[in-house]
């Protein structure tokens, strides 16, 4: 009986998240970007460019421009994702058509920064709600399977074309400010999706591994995993090596500096390397975040 209730709560949470995302995107477009002839990247950027060059209604253009990518998403992702994205895009179109947002400012720097921030908030929230307000990622997935380029390279290439057209048709300053808008939006999207709790994987190789293991668990409250390895293999003494415990743990990015300081106090020569993790769940992660 509990599980269906949880599913309904999750659906309501997703719907509310997406609606808030749509409202933020509408605010970014009508309060900042459209009145000042600024652009973003992706399908939204294409829609804004068509609106500016041919004076099409922005609400209709955004829906029409996303339809081919939504159809593509039905095959590249799944039907549920495509239908949710379609509803999301139609919601944005209705928002742009019927909600009268105030024009906030005509200052180019403020428009490029805060237009990007609100656009990033909207797109990020829609992604957290399980759909997309921009079909560029779907196109990237489609192209990825047919080329050797990465998704990031494909998206970058598409956006370069958009900004080059904007530079030719509307002037270089507008294109440059729009690039700043796109950068701000992309960084905001990353922050909304990953949040302050973006996780970092940490690997530690040290001759003092026993002490470090105890400190990580007892002082930082981290869960650890141990790999068995060997250290040494220096150029001047290649045959000299000894077994070592390689410590692996996951912390939030706010805890990385504290962990490195702790390891350095124990063993200044310890080898520590990190890499970002897009998503992590389980273990003692959430517990420690709440404790902090």
mmCIF file of C-alpha atoms in Angstrom:
data_model
loop_
_atom_site.group_PDB
_atom_site.id
_atom_site.type_symbol
_atom_site.label_atom_id
_atom_site.label_comp_id
_atom_site.label_asym_id
_atom_site.label_seq_id
_atom_site.Cartn_x
_atom_site.Cartn_y
_atom_site.Cartn_z
ATOM 1 C CA UNK A 1 0.000 0.000 0.000
ATOM 2 C CA UNK A 2 2.916 2.324 0.658
ATOM 3 C CA UNK A 3 4.551 1.946 -2.718
ATOM 4 C CA UNK A 4 1.675 3.367 -4.810
ATOM 5 C CA UNK A 5 1.506 6.349 -2.431
ATOM 6 C CA UNK A 6 5.209 6.964 -2.909
ATOM 7 C CA UNK A 7 4.789 6.811 -6.680
ATOM 8 C CA UNK A 8 2.011 9.409 -6.599
ATOM 9 C CA UNK A 9 4.179 11.670 -4.436
ATOM 10 C CA UNK A 10 7.053 11.306 -6.890
ATOM 11 C CA UNK A 11 4.805 12.119 -9.849
ATOM 12 C CA UNK A 12 3.425 15.215 -8.091
ATOM 13 C CA UNK A 13 6.957 16.314 -7.193
ATOM 14 C CA UNK A 14 8.101 15.868 -10.805
ATOM 15 C CA UNK A 15 5.100 17.765 -12.187
ATOM 16 C CA UNK A 16 5.612 20.677 -9.782
ATOM 17 C CA UNK A 17 9.344 20.744 -10.579
ATOM 18 C CA UNK A 18 8.664 20.844 -14.328
ATOM 19 C CA UNK A 19 6.017 23.576 -13.977
ATOM 20 C CA UNK A 20 8.432 25.745 -11.992
ATOM 21 C CA UNK A 21 11.080 25.062 -14.647
ATOM 22 C CA UNK A 22 8.698 26.151 -17.418
ATOM 23 C CA UNK A 23 7.881 29.375 -15.563
ATOM 24 C CA UNK A 24 11.588 30.150 -15.121
ATOM 25 C CA UNK A 25 12.261 29.536 -18.826
ATOM 26 C CA UNK A 26 9.349 31.769 -19.797
ATOM 27 C CA UNK A 27 10.670 34.476 -17.499
ATOM 28 C CA UNK A 28 14.169 34.204 -19.000
ATOM 29 C CA UNK A 29 12.844 34.413 -22.548
ATOM 30 C CA UNK A 30 10.256 37.180 -22.244
ATOM 31 C CA UNK A 31 11.867 39.107 -19.383
ATOM 32 C CA UNK A 32 15.430 39.123 -20.729
ATOM 33 C CA UNK A 33 16.346 37.435 -24.018
ATOM 34 C CA UNK A 34 13.550 38.091 -26.540
ATOM 35 C CA UNK A 35 13.134 41.854 -25.877
ATOM 36 C CA UNK A 36 16.904 42.336 -26.250
ATOM 37 C CA UNK A 37 17.434 40.050 -29.280
ATOM 38 C CA UNK A 38 19.719 37.716 -27.318
ATOM 39 C CA UNK A 39 20.176 34.012 -27.902
ATOM 40 C CA UNK A 40 20.892 30.789 -26.096
ATOM 41 C CA UNK A 41 22.312 27.548 -27.440
ATOM 42 C CA UNK A 42 20.514 24.472 -28.648
ATOM 43 C CA UNK A 43 16.989 24.307 -30.049
ATOM 44 C CA UNK A 44 16.008 27.334 -27.948
ATOM 45 C CA UNK A 45 18.790 29.273 -29.667
ATOM 46 C CA UNK A 46 17.547 28.164 -33.096
ATOM 47 C CA UNK A 47 14.007 29.245 -32.139
ATOM 48 C CA UNK A 48 15.196 32.652 -30.943
ATOM 49 C CA UNK A 49 17.220 33.101 -34.129
ATOM 50 C CA UNK A 50 14.202 32.269 -36.335
ATOM 51 C CA UNK A 51 12.044 34.610 -34.284
ATOM 52 C CA UNK A 52 14.522 37.458 -34.665
ATOM 53 C CA UNK A 53 15.202 36.958 -38.379
ATOM 54 C CA UNK A 54 11.681 36.192 -39.590
ATOM 55 C CA UNK A 55 9.524 37.550 -36.732
ATOM 56 C CA UNK A 56 7.712 34.274 -36.141
ATOM 57 C CA UNK A 57 5.761 33.990 -32.888
ATOM 58 C CA UNK A 58 8.312 32.656 -30.374
ATOM 59 C CA UNK A 59 5.751 30.373 -28.684
ATOM 60 C CA UNK A 60 4.921 28.602 -31.952
ATOM 61 C CA UNK A 61 8.531 28.439 -33.086
ATOM 62 C CA UNK A 62 9.761 26.773 -29.898
ATOM 63 C CA UNK A 63 7.089 24.071 -30.136
ATOM 64 C CA UNK A 64 7.627 23.494 -33.866
ATOM 65 C CA UNK A 65 11.436 23.426 -33.570
ATOM 66 C CA UNK A 66 11.333 20.799 -30.811
ATOM 67 C CA UNK A 67 8.830 18.442 -32.489
ATOM 68 C CA UNK A 68 11.392 16.650 -34.738
ATOM 69 C CA UNK A 69 13.678 16.085 -31.759
ATOM 70 C CA UNK A 70 10.814 14.828 -29.596
ATOM 71 C CA UNK A 71 9.949 12.274 -32.302
ATOM 72 C CA UNK A 72 13.629 11.340 -32.393
ATOM 73 C CA UNK A 73 13.580 10.995 -28.603
ATOM 74 C CA UNK A 74 10.798 8.426 -28.861
ATOM 75 C CA UNK A 75 13.266 6.116 -30.621
ATOM 76 C CA UNK A 76 16.507 7.200 -28.936
ATOM 77 C CA UNK A 77 15.201 7.238 -25.327
ATOM 78 C CA UNK A 78 11.639 5.975 -24.874
ATOM 79 C CA UNK A 79 8.010 6.894 -25.527
ATOM 80 C CA UNK A 80 7.360 8.066 -21.970
ATOM 81 C CA UNK A 81 10.244 10.537 -22.093
ATOM 82 C CA UNK A 82 9.077 11.836 -25.480
ATOM 83 C CA UNK A 83 5.505 12.385 -24.285
ATOM 84 C CA UNK A 84 6.649 14.162 -21.116
ATOM 85 C CA UNK A 85 8.993 16.346 -23.152
ATOM 86 C CA UNK A 86 6.179 17.167 -25.593
ATOM 87 C CA UNK A 87 3.926 18.211 -22.702
ATOM 88 C CA UNK A 88 6.767 20.259 -21.246
ATOM 89 C CA UNK A 89 7.459 22.083 -24.536
ATOM 90 C CA UNK A 90 3.749 22.754 -25.135
ATOM 91 C CA UNK A 91 3.550 24.103 -21.578
ATOM 92 C CA UNK A 92 6.416 26.478 -22.340
ATOM 93 C CA UNK A 93 4.666 27.608 -25.523
ATOM 94 C CA UNK A 94 1.439 28.318 -23.612
ATOM 95 C CA UNK A 95 3.439 30.141 -20.962
ATOM 96 C CA UNK A 96 5.069 32.371 -23.579
ATOM 97 C CA UNK A 97 1.767 32.991 -25.341
ATOM 98 C CA UNK A 98 -0.453 33.857 -22.385
ATOM 99 C CA UNK A 99 1.693 35.041 -19.456
ATOM 100 C CA UNK A 100 2.713 38.701 -19.584
ATOM 101 C CA UNK A 101 6.205 38.769 -18.106
ATOM 102 C CA UNK A 102 7.696 42.206 -17.407
ATOM 103 C CA UNK A 103 10.835 43.240 -19.307
ATOM 104 C CA UNK A 104 13.422 43.409 -16.521
ATOM 105 C CA UNK A 105 16.324 45.302 -18.077
ATOM 106 C CA UNK A 106 17.987 46.318 -21.333
ATOM 107 C CA UNK A 107 21.513 46.310 -19.886
ATOM 108 C CA UNK A 108 23.380 43.860 -22.120
ATOM 109 C CA UNK A 109 25.579 42.391 -19.394
ATOM 110 C CA UNK A 110 22.665 41.884 -16.988
ATOM 111 C CA UNK A 111 20.566 40.358 -19.758
ATOM 112 C CA UNK A 112 23.303 37.907 -20.784
ATOM 113 C CA UNK A 113 24.060 36.823 -17.203
ATOM 114 C CA UNK A 114 20.632 36.722 -15.570
ATOM 115 C CA UNK A 115 18.856 35.602 -18.718
ATOM 116 C CA UNK A 116 21.245 32.652 -18.722
ATOM 117 C CA UNK A 117 20.764 32.010 -15.000
ATOM 118 C CA UNK A 118 16.959 31.857 -15.222
ATOM 119 C CA UNK A 119 17.097 29.812 -18.421
ATOM 120 C CA UNK A 120 19.505 27.395 -16.730
ATOM 121 C CA UNK A 121 17.239 27.125 -13.703
ATOM 122 C CA UNK A 122 14.287 26.311 -15.932
ATOM 123 C CA UNK A 123 16.042 23.720 -18.077
ATOM 124 C CA UNK A 124 17.761 22.165 -15.047
ATOM 125 C CA UNK A 125 14.502 21.811 -13.134
ATOM 126 C CA UNK A 126 12.776 20.273 -16.157
ATOM 127 C CA UNK A 127 15.581 17.710 -16.425
ATOM 128 C CA UNK A 128 15.205 16.901 -12.722
ATOM 129 C CA UNK A 129 11.501 16.428 -13.401
ATOM 130 C CA UNK A 130 12.278 13.796 -16.048
ATOM 131 C CA UNK A 131 11.896 15.655 -19.343
ATOM 132 C CA UNK A 132 13.695 18.232 -21.484
ATOM 133 C CA UNK A 133 12.894 21.755 -22.614
ATOM 134 C CA UNK A 134 15.499 21.581 -25.348
ATOM 135 C CA UNK A 135 15.931 18.767 -27.871
ATOM 136 C CA UNK A 136 19.630 19.342 -28.536
ATOM 137 C CA UNK A 137 20.694 16.468 -26.246
ATOM 138 C CA UNK A 138 18.428 14.084 -28.175
ATOM 139 C CA UNK A 139 20.045 15.162 -31.444
ATOM 140 C CA UNK A 140 23.456 14.639 -29.850
ATOM 141 C CA UNK A 141 22.487 11.089 -28.807
ATOM 142 C CA UNK A 142 21.289 10.372 -32.341
ATOM 143 C CA UNK A 143 24.498 11.703 -33.900
ATOM 144 C CA UNK A 144 26.682 9.954 -31.300
ATOM 145 C CA UNK A 145 25.630 6.531 -32.600
ATOM 146 C CA UNK A 146 26.593 7.502 -36.143
ATOM 147 C CA UNK A 147 29.888 9.309 -35.561
ATOM 148 C CA UNK A 148 33.053 9.225 -33.451
ATOM 149 C CA UNK A 149 32.278 12.532 -31.721
ATOM 150 C CA UNK A 150 31.279 12.808 -28.061
ATOM 151 C CA UNK A 151 27.964 14.353 -26.992
ATOM 152 C CA UNK A 152 29.766 17.471 -25.726
ATOM 153 C CA UNK A 153 31.570 17.894 -29.064
ATOM 154 C CA UNK A 154 28.340 17.501 -31.022
ATOM 155 C CA UNK A 155 26.476 20.051 -28.891
ATOM 156 C CA UNK A 156 29.421 22.443 -29.115
ATOM 157 C CA UNK A 157 29.506 22.103 -32.901
ATOM 158 C CA UNK A 158 25.784 22.828 -33.240
ATOM 159 C CA UNK A 159 26.034 25.853 -30.968
ATOM 160 C CA UNK A 160 29.038 27.227 -32.864
ATOM 161 C CA UNK A 161 26.932 27.183 -36.047
ATOM 162 C CA UNK A 162 24.085 29.004 -34.249
ATOM 163 C CA UNK A 163 26.375 31.722 -32.895
ATOM 164 C CA UNK A 164 28.176 32.136 -36.234
ATOM 165 C CA UNK A 165 24.846 32.741 -37.972
ATOM 166 C CA UNK A 166 23.901 35.198 -35.223
ATOM 167 C CA UNK A 167 27.214 37.010 -35.670
ATOM 168 C CA UNK A 168 26.722 37.337 -39.436
ATOM 169 C CA UNK A 169 23.052 38.332 -39.333
ATOM 170 C CA UNK A 170 22.850 40.393 -36.140
ATOM 171 C CA UNK A 171 26.392 41.501 -35.396
ATOM 172 C CA UNK A 172 29.354 40.168 -33.449
ATOM 173 C CA UNK A 173 28.534 41.934 -30.111
ATOM 174 C CA UNK A 174 25.108 40.258 -29.965
ATOM 175 C CA UNK A 175 26.671 36.868 -30.701
ATOM 176 C CA UNK A 176 29.343 37.349 -28.021
ATOM 177 C CA UNK A 177 26.820 38.365 -25.386
ATOM 178 C CA UNK A 178 24.701 35.374 -26.384
ATOM 179 C CA UNK A 179 27.681 33.067 -25.892
ATOM 180 C CA UNK A 180 27.940 34.452 -22.348
ATOM 181 C CA UNK A 181 24.225 33.724 -21.907
ATOM 182 C CA UNK A 182 24.741 30.150 -23.074
ATOM 183 C CA UNK A 183 27.739 29.638 -20.783
ATOM 184 C CA UNK A 184 25.853 31.020 -17.777
ATOM 185 C CA UNK A 185 22.849 28.831 -18.567
ATOM 186 C CA UNK A 186 24.965 25.676 -18.964
ATOM 187 C CA UNK A 187 26.764 26.261 -15.647
ATOM 188 C CA UNK A 188 23.440 26.892 -13.906
ATOM 189 C CA UNK A 189 21.991 23.686 -15.374
ATOM 190 C CA UNK A 190 24.964 21.744 -13.990
ATOM 191 C CA UNK A 191 24.487 23.334 -10.569
ATOM 192 C CA UNK A 192 20.728 22.623 -10.513
ATOM 193 C CA UNK A 193 21.204 18.986 -11.519
ATOM 194 C CA UNK A 194 24.244 18.205 -9.355
ATOM 195 C CA UNK A 195 23.727 20.745 -6.569
ATOM 196 C CA UNK A 196 26.110 21.441 -3.731
ATOM 197 C CA UNK A 197 26.235 17.704 -3.041
ATOM 198 C CA UNK A 198 28.040 16.863 -6.261
ATOM 199 C CA UNK A 199 30.150 13.882 -5.304
ATOM 200 C CA UNK A 200 33.860 13.362 -5.771
ATOM 201 C CA UNK A 201 35.631 10.006 -5.858
ATOM 202 C CA UNK A 202 38.927 10.055 -3.974
ATOM 203 C CA UNK A 203 41.740 7.505 -4.327
ATOM 204 C CA UNK A 204 44.576 7.504 -1.796
ATOM 205 C CA UNK A 205 47.859 5.608 -2.069
ATOM 206 C CA UNK A 206 50.015 5.856 1.033
ATOM 207 C CA UNK A 207 52.409 3.877 3.211
ATOM 208 C CA UNK A 208 50.331 5.077 6.184
ATOM 209 C CA UNK A 209 47.106 3.583 4.829
ATOM 210 C CA UNK A 210 46.096 1.941 8.126
ATOM 211 C CA UNK A 211 46.041 5.266 9.983
ATOM 212 C CA UNK A 212 44.324 7.020 7.083
ATOM 213 C CA UNK A 213 41.619 4.329 6.924
ATOM 214 C CA UNK A 214 40.881 4.751 10.626
ATOM 215 C CA UNK A 215 40.722 8.565 10.375
ATOM 216 C CA UNK A 216 38.426 8.500 7.328
ATOM 217 C CA UNK A 217 35.959 6.202 9.040
ATOM 218 C CA UNK A 218 36.146 7.474 12.632
ATOM 219 C CA UNK A 219 36.657 11.213 12.060
ATOM 220 C CA UNK A 220 34.991 11.904 8.706
ATOM 221 C CA UNK A 221 32.423 9.124 8.925
ATOM 222 C CA UNK A 222 33.157 8.030 5.360
ATOM 223 C CA UNK A 223 32.603 4.566 3.980
ATOM 224 C CA UNK A 224 35.753 3.205 2.354
ATOM 225 C CA UNK A 225 36.656 0.473 -0.113
ATOM 226 C CA UNK A 226 40.133 -1.050 -0.239
ATOM 227 C CA UNK A 227 41.937 -2.201 -3.375
ATOM 228 C CA UNK A 228 45.043 -4.324 -3.036
ATOM 229 C CA UNK A 229 48.001 -2.997 -4.988
ATOM 230 C CA UNK A 230 51.751 -2.551 -5.001
ATOM 231 C CA UNK A 231 53.761 0.642 -4.660
ATOM 232 C CA UNK A 232 57.325 1.448 -5.611
ATOM 233 C CA UNK A 233 58.564 0.749 -9.146
ATOM 234 C CA UNK A 234 60.772 3.848 -9.222
ATOM 235 C CA UNK A 235 63.204 4.357 -12.094
ATOM 236 C CA UNK A 236 66.248 4.141 -9.841
ATOM 237 C CA UNK A 237 64.900 1.098 -7.910
ATOM 238 C CA UNK A 238 62.428 -0.644 -10.186
ATOM 239 C CA UNK A 239 62.743 -4.012 -8.452
ATOM 240 C CA UNK A 240 61.882 -2.543 -5.047
ATOM 241 C CA UNK A 241 58.168 -2.576 -4.362
ATOM 242 C CA UNK A 242 55.812 -3.521 -1.575
ATOM 243 C CA UNK A 243 52.080 -4.261 -1.175
ATOM 244 C CA UNK A 244 49.813 -1.371 -0.305
ATOM 245 C CA UNK A 245 46.127 -0.771 0.401
ATOM 246 C CA UNK A 246 44.642 1.674 -2.113
ATOM 247 C CA UNK A 247 41.843 3.535 -0.350
ATOM 248 C CA UNK A 248 38.756 4.547 -2.301
ATOM 249 C CA UNK A 249 36.032 6.765 -0.841
ATOM 250 C CA UNK A 250 33.333 9.195 -1.997
ATOM 251 C CA UNK A 251 32.762 12.643 -0.479
ATOM 252 C CA UNK A 252 30.861 15.776 -1.402
ATOM 253 C CA UNK A 253 32.903 18.487 -3.077
ATOM 254 C CA UNK A 254 32.574 20.567 0.091
ATOM 255 C CA UNK A 255 34.493 17.871 1.991
ATOM 256 C CA UNK A 256 37.367 17.370 -0.461
ATOM 257 C CA UNK A 257 39.643 20.005 1.076
ATOM 258 C CA UNK A 258 39.079 18.675 4.595
ATOM 259 C CA UNK A 259 39.909 15.131 3.455
ATOM 260 C CA UNK A 260 43.089 16.225 1.663
ATOM 261 C CA UNK A 261 44.244 18.170 4.720
ATOM 262 C CA UNK A 262 43.649 15.132 6.921
ATOM 263 C CA UNK A 263 45.657 12.855 4.601
ATOM 264 C CA UNK A 264 48.466 15.409 4.287
ATOM 265 C CA UNK A 265 48.832 15.646 8.072
ATOM 266 C CA UNK A 266 49.287 11.878 8.284
ATOM 267 C CA UNK A 267 51.451 11.409 5.184
ATOM 268 C CA UNK A 268 52.664 14.492 3.243
ATOM 269 C CA UNK A 269 53.942 12.164 0.487
ATOM 270 C CA UNK A 270 50.605 10.382 -0.038
ATOM 271 C CA UNK A 271 49.361 10.245 -3.629
ATOM 272 C CA UNK A 272 45.769 11.517 -3.788
ATOM 273 C CA UNK A 273 43.744 11.848 -6.955
ATOM 274 C CA UNK A 274 40.077 12.702 -7.470
ATOM 275 C CA UNK A 275 37.409 12.637 -10.158
ATOM 276 C CA UNK A 276 33.834 13.896 -10.257
ATOM 277 C CA UNK A 277 30.864 11.556 -9.959
ATOM 278 C CA UNK A 278 27.599 12.548 -11.639
ATOM 279 C CA UNK A 279 25.395 10.533 -9.310
ATOM 280 C CA UNK A 280 25.866 8.496 -6.138
ATOM 281 C CA UNK A 281 23.413 6.827 -3.798
ATOM 282 C CA UNK A 282 23.388 4.491 -0.817
ATOM 283 C CA UNK A 283 25.975 3.875 1.849
ATOM 284 C CA UNK A 284 26.553 6.644 4.380
ATOM 285 C CA UNK A 285 26.577 9.532 1.896
ATOM 286 C CA UNK A 286 23.254 11.138 2.757
ATOM 287 C CA UNK A 287 23.711 10.628 6.461
ATOM 288 C CA UNK A 288 26.892 12.660 6.571
ATOM 289 C CA UNK A 289 25.460 15.431 4.412
ATOM 290 C CA UNK A 290 22.606 15.864 6.883
ATOM 291 C CA UNK A 291 25.027 15.776 9.831
ATOM 292 C CA UNK A 292 27.009 18.638 8.321
#
